[in-house]
PDB file of C-alpha atoms in Angstrom:
ATOM      1  CA  MET A 136       0.000   0.000   0.000  1.00  0.00           C
ATOM      2  CA  GLU A 137       1.435   3.315  -1.079  1.00  0.00           C
ATOM      3  CA  LYS A 138       1.421   6.062   1.483  1.00  0.00           C
ATOM      4  CA  ARG A 139       0.176   9.457   0.279  1.00  0.00           C
ATOM      5  CA  GLN A 140       2.320  12.363   1.170  1.00  0.00           C
ATOM      6  CA  SER A 141       0.495  15.469   2.220  1.00  0.00           C
ATOM      7  CA  GLN A 142       1.055  18.588   0.159  1.00  0.00           C
ATOM      8  CA  PRO A 143       3.411  21.102   1.672  1.00  0.00           C
ATOM      9  CA  ALA A 144       1.526  24.187   2.825  1.00  0.00           C
ATOM     10  CA  SER A 145       3.155  26.205   0.058  1.00  0.00           C
ATOM     11  CA  GLU A 146       1.461  24.045  -2.604  1.00  0.00           C
ATOM     12  CA  THR A 147      -2.159  24.170  -1.410  1.00  0.00           C
ATOM     13  CA  PRO A 148      -4.596  26.340  -3.407  1.00  0.00           C
ATOM     14  CA  VAL A 149      -4.960  28.707  -0.444  1.00  0.00           C
ATOM     15  CA  ALA A 150      -1.190  29.095  -0.121  1.00  0.00           C
ATOM     16  CA  ARG A 151      -0.761  29.636  -3.873  1.00  0.00           C
ATOM     17  CA  GLY A 152      -3.455  32.325  -3.836  1.00  0.00           C
ATOM     18  CA  ARG A 153      -1.858  33.944  -0.818  1.00  0.00           C
ATOM     19  CA  ALA A 154       1.571  33.854  -2.417  1.00  0.00           C
ATOM     20  CA  ALA A 155       0.179  35.719  -5.418  1.00  0.00           C
ATOM     21  CA  GLY A 156      -1.502  38.249  -3.102  1.00  0.00           C
ATOM     22  CA  LEU A 157      -4.986  37.030  -3.986  1.00  0.00           C
ATOM     23  CA  LEU A 158      -8.005  35.732  -2.127  1.00  0.00           C
ATOM     24  CA  VAL A 159      -8.993  32.156  -2.925  1.00  0.00           C
ATOM     25  CA  GLU A 160     -12.458  30.908  -3.890  1.00  0.00           C
ATOM     26  CA  GLU A 161     -13.341  29.729  -0.378  1.00  0.00           C
ATOM     27  CA  GLU A 162     -12.587  33.179   1.036  1.00  0.00           C
ATOM     28  CA  LEU A 163     -14.513  34.944  -1.712  1.00  0.00           C
ATOM     29  CA  SER A 164     -17.565  32.728  -1.217  1.00  0.00           C
ATOM     30  CA  GLU A 165     -17.474  33.307   2.536  1.00  0.00           C
ATOM     31  CA  ILE A 166     -17.294  37.083   2.067  1.00  0.00           C
ATOM     32  CA  GLU A 167     -20.250  37.016  -0.331  1.00  0.00           C
ATOM     33  CA  ARG A 168     -22.202  34.880   2.154  1.00  0.00           C
ATOM     34  CA  GLN A 169     -21.380  37.153   5.106  1.00  0.00           C
ATOM     35  CA  TRP A 170     -22.341  40.408   3.374  1.00  0.00           C
ATOM     36  CA  PRO A 171     -25.264  39.673   1.017  1.00  0.00           C
ATOM     37  CA  ASP A 172     -26.445  43.296   1.244  1.00  0.00           C
ATOM     38  CA  GLY A 173     -23.062  44.713   0.297  1.00  0.00           C
ATOM     39  CA  LEU A 174     -20.062  46.360   1.911  1.00  0.00           C
ATOM     40  CA  THR A 175     -18.818  49.884   2.422  1.00  0.00           C
ATOM     41  CA  SER A 176     -15.549  50.987   0.864  1.00  0.00           C
ATOM     42  CA  ARG A 177     -13.917  50.850   4.314  1.00  0.00           C
ATOM     43  CA  GLN A 178     -15.035  47.229   4.798  1.00  0.00           C
ATOM     44  CA  ILE A 179     -13.648  46.241   1.394  1.00  0.00           C
ATOM     45  CA  VAL A 180     -10.299  47.860   2.132  1.00  0.00           C
ATOM     46  CA  ASP A 181     -10.233  46.262   5.595  1.00  0.00           C
ATOM     47  CA  LEU A 182     -10.863  42.793   4.096  1.00  0.00           C
ATOM     48  CA  PHE A 183      -7.738  43.077   1.980  1.00  0.00           C
ATOM     49  CA  THR A 184      -5.503  44.837   4.495  1.00  0.00           C
ATOM     50  CA  ALA A 185      -6.459  42.404   7.277  1.00  0.00           C
ATOM     51  CA  ARG A 186      -5.075  39.644   5.058  1.00  0.00           C
ATOM     52  CA  GLY A 187      -1.828  41.538   4.530  1.00  0.00           C
ATOM     53  CA  PHE A 188      -2.571  42.868   1.044  1.00  0.00           C
ATOM     54  CA  ARG A 189      -1.840  46.449   0.036  1.00  0.00           C
ATOM     55  CA  PHE A 190      -5.109  48.090  -0.948  1.00  0.00           C
ATOM     56  CA  SER A 191      -6.523  51.537  -0.191  1.00  0.00           C
ATOM     57  CA  GLU A 192      -9.727  53.504  -0.607  1.00  0.00           C
ATOM     58  CA  ALA A 193      -7.915  55.614  -3.201  1.00  0.00           C
ATOM     59  CA  THR A 194      -7.210  52.457  -5.229  1.00  0.00           C
ATOM     60  CA  LEU A 195     -10.855  51.399  -4.899  1.00  0.00           C
ATOM     61  CA  ARG A 196     -12.017  54.819  -6.117  1.00  0.00           C
ATOM     62  CA  LYS A 197      -9.541  54.655  -9.029  1.00  0.00           C
ATOM     63  CA  TYR A 198     -10.888  51.243 -10.079  1.00  0.00           C
ATOM     64  CA  VAL A 199     -14.414  52.709 -10.050  1.00  0.00           C
ATOM     65  CA  GLN A 200     -13.299  55.724 -12.112  1.00  0.00           C
ATOM     66  CA  LEU A 201     -11.656  53.420 -14.651  1.00  0.00           C
ATOM     67  CA  GLY A 202     -14.854  51.396 -14.991  1.00  0.00           C
ATOM     68  CA  LEU A 203     -13.351  48.257 -13.475  1.00  0.00           C
ATOM     69  CA  LEU A 204     -15.841  48.288 -10.591  1.00  0.00           C
ATOM     70  CA  PRO A 205     -19.457  49.412 -10.340  1.00  0.00           C
ATOM     71  CA  ARG A 206     -20.314  52.590  -8.492  1.00  0.00           C
ATOM     72  CA  SER A 207     -21.618  52.326  -4.967  1.00  0.00           C
ATOM     73  CA  VAL A 208     -25.320  52.650  -4.218  1.00  0.00           C
ATOM     74  CA  ARG A 209     -26.339  55.189  -1.585  1.00  0.00           C
ATOM     75  CA  VAL A 210     -28.246  53.488   1.216  1.00  0.00           C
ATOM     76  CA  GLY A 211     -29.972  55.410   3.995  1.00  0.00           C
ATOM     77  CA  ARG A 212     -29.134  54.521   7.581  1.00  0.00           C
ATOM     78  CA  LYS A 213     -31.737  54.049  10.279  1.00  0.00           C
ATOM     79  CA  GLY A 214     -32.015  56.800  12.815  1.00  0.00           C
ATOM     80  CA  LYS A 215     -32.572  60.484  12.815  1.00  0.00           C
ATOM     81  CA  HIS A 216     -30.131  62.511  10.727  1.00  0.00           C
ATOM     82  CA  ARG A 217     -27.801  59.560  10.115  1.00  0.00           C
ATOM     83  CA  GLY A 218     -27.509  60.249   6.413  1.00  0.00           C
ATOM     84  CA  SER A 219     -26.546  57.550   3.953  1.00  0.00           C
ATOM     85  CA  CYS A 220     -23.520  55.516   3.061  1.00  0.00           C
ATOM     86  CA  GLY A 221     -22.235  54.028  -0.166  1.00  0.00           C
ATOM     87  CA  MET A 222     -22.618  50.271  -0.443  1.00  0.00           C
ATOM     88  CA  TYR A 223     -20.893  48.056  -2.985  1.00  0.00           C
ATOM     89  CA  PRO A 224     -22.224  44.600  -3.862  1.00  0.00           C
ATOM     90  CA  ALA A 225     -20.196  41.811  -2.229  1.00  0.00           C
ATOM     91  CA  GLU A 226     -19.101  40.674  -5.706  1.00  0.00           C
ATOM     92  CA  VAL A 227     -16.850  43.745  -5.853  1.00  0.00           C
ATOM     93  CA  VAL A 228     -14.350  41.886  -3.663  1.00  0.00           C
ATOM     94  CA  ARG A 229     -14.217  39.130  -6.291  1.00  0.00           C
ATOM     95  CA  ARG A 230     -13.743  41.741  -9.037  1.00  0.00           C
ATOM     96  CA  VAL A 231     -10.917  43.489  -7.139  1.00  0.00           C
ATOM     97  CA  ASN A 232      -9.303  40.093  -6.722  1.00  0.00           C
ATOM     98  CA  GLN A 233      -9.657  39.474 -10.458  1.00  0.00           C
ATOM     99  CA  VAL A 234      -8.113  42.846 -11.317  1.00  0.00           C
ATOM    100  CA  ARG A 235      -5.178  42.107  -9.001  1.00  0.00           C
ATOM    101  CA  SER A 236      -4.765  38.711 -10.681  1.00  0.00           C
ATOM    102  CA  MET A 237      -4.728  40.274 -14.138  1.00  0.00           C
ATOM    103  CA  MET A 238      -2.239  42.924 -13.047  1.00  0.00           C
ATOM    104  CA  ALA A 239      -0.009  40.187 -11.591  1.00  0.00           C
ATOM    105  CA  ALA A 240      -0.101  38.605 -15.063  1.00  0.00           C
ATOM    106  CA  ASP A 241       1.388  41.873 -16.412  1.00  0.00           C
ATOM    107  CA  LEU A 242      -1.794  43.084 -18.127  1.00  0.00           C
ATOM    108  CA  THR A 243      -2.146  46.843 -18.416  1.00  0.00           C
ATOM    109  CA  ILE A 244      -5.137  48.748 -17.082  1.00  0.00           C
ATOM    110  CA  GLU A 245      -6.239  49.271 -20.698  1.00  0.00           C
ATOM    111  CA  ASP A 246      -6.094  45.509 -21.342  1.00  0.00           C
ATOM    112  CA  ILE A 247      -8.146  44.872 -18.221  1.00  0.00           C
ATOM    113  CA  GLN A 248     -10.699  47.525 -19.192  1.00  0.00           C
ATOM    114  CA  HIS A 249     -11.083  45.980 -22.649  1.00  0.00           C
ATOM    115  CA  SER A 250     -11.470  42.537 -21.123  1.00  0.00           C
ATOM    116  CA  PHE A 251     -14.245  43.717 -18.796  1.00  0.00           C
ATOM    117  CA  ALA A 252     -15.971  45.596 -21.623  1.00  0.00           C
ATOM    118  CA  ARG A 253     -15.955  42.419 -23.711  1.00  0.00           C
ATOM    119  CA  PHE A 254     -17.506  40.434 -20.855  1.00  0.00           C
ATOM    120  CA  LYS A 255     -20.157  43.125 -20.365  1.00  0.00           C
ATOM    121  CA  GLU A 256     -21.110  42.917 -24.037  1.00  0.00           C
ATOM    122  CA  GLU A 257     -21.389  39.134 -23.824  1.00  0.00           C
ATOM    123  CA  ILE A 258     -23.540  39.345 -20.678  1.00  0.00           C
ATOM    124  CA  ASP A 259     -25.796  41.941 -22.335  1.00  0.00           C
ATOM    125  CA  GLN A 260     -26.240  39.617 -25.332  1.00  0.00           C
ATOM    126  CA  VAL A 261     -27.162  36.685 -23.079  1.00  0.00           C
ATOM    127  CA  GLU A 262     -29.643  38.848 -21.124  1.00  0.00           C
ATOM    128  CA  LYS A 263     -31.282  40.005 -24.379  1.00  0.00           C
ATOM    129  CA  ALA A 264     -31.544  36.417 -25.597  1.00  0.00           C
ATOM    130  CA  CYS A 265     -33.122  35.320 -22.310  1.00  0.00           C
ATOM    131  CA  ALA A 266     -35.634  38.170 -22.418  1.00  0.00           C
ATOM    132  CA  SER A 267     -36.777  37.168 -25.930  1.00  0.00           C
TER     133      SER A 267
END
C-alpha cells in the first residue's frame, strides 16, 4: 500500500493564492455569504488589508473611475439625521481580486478595461436572448 504524502503548505490552493496576493475561492464565497447586502468601501479595504494585502480607498475609487468596478449605491441609515452611506455589492471583492490577478499577469489597465468591456457585451447579449 502506497502512502500518500500530504502537500506542503506552500502548494495548497490557499497558499498559492496567498503567495500571489490574492483571495482564494473559499474566502470569496465566505465574504459574499457574510455580506449579502453589500459592503462599504472601508469594509472592502479592511478585508484586503487584514489579510496583509496592500489596498486603499484611493485604489478602490480609481478602479471605479476606470470602470473596473461598479459605483456604490447610496443606502440610507436608520435613525434620525444619520444620512446615507455608499454600499458596494459583495461581488466587488471578487472583481478586485480578479483585477489584481490580471495585473499580476502583467496586463495593463487598458487591457483589463477591454477585457471587462468584452464580458459586459457578452452578458448583455445573453440577457437580451433570455428576455426574448
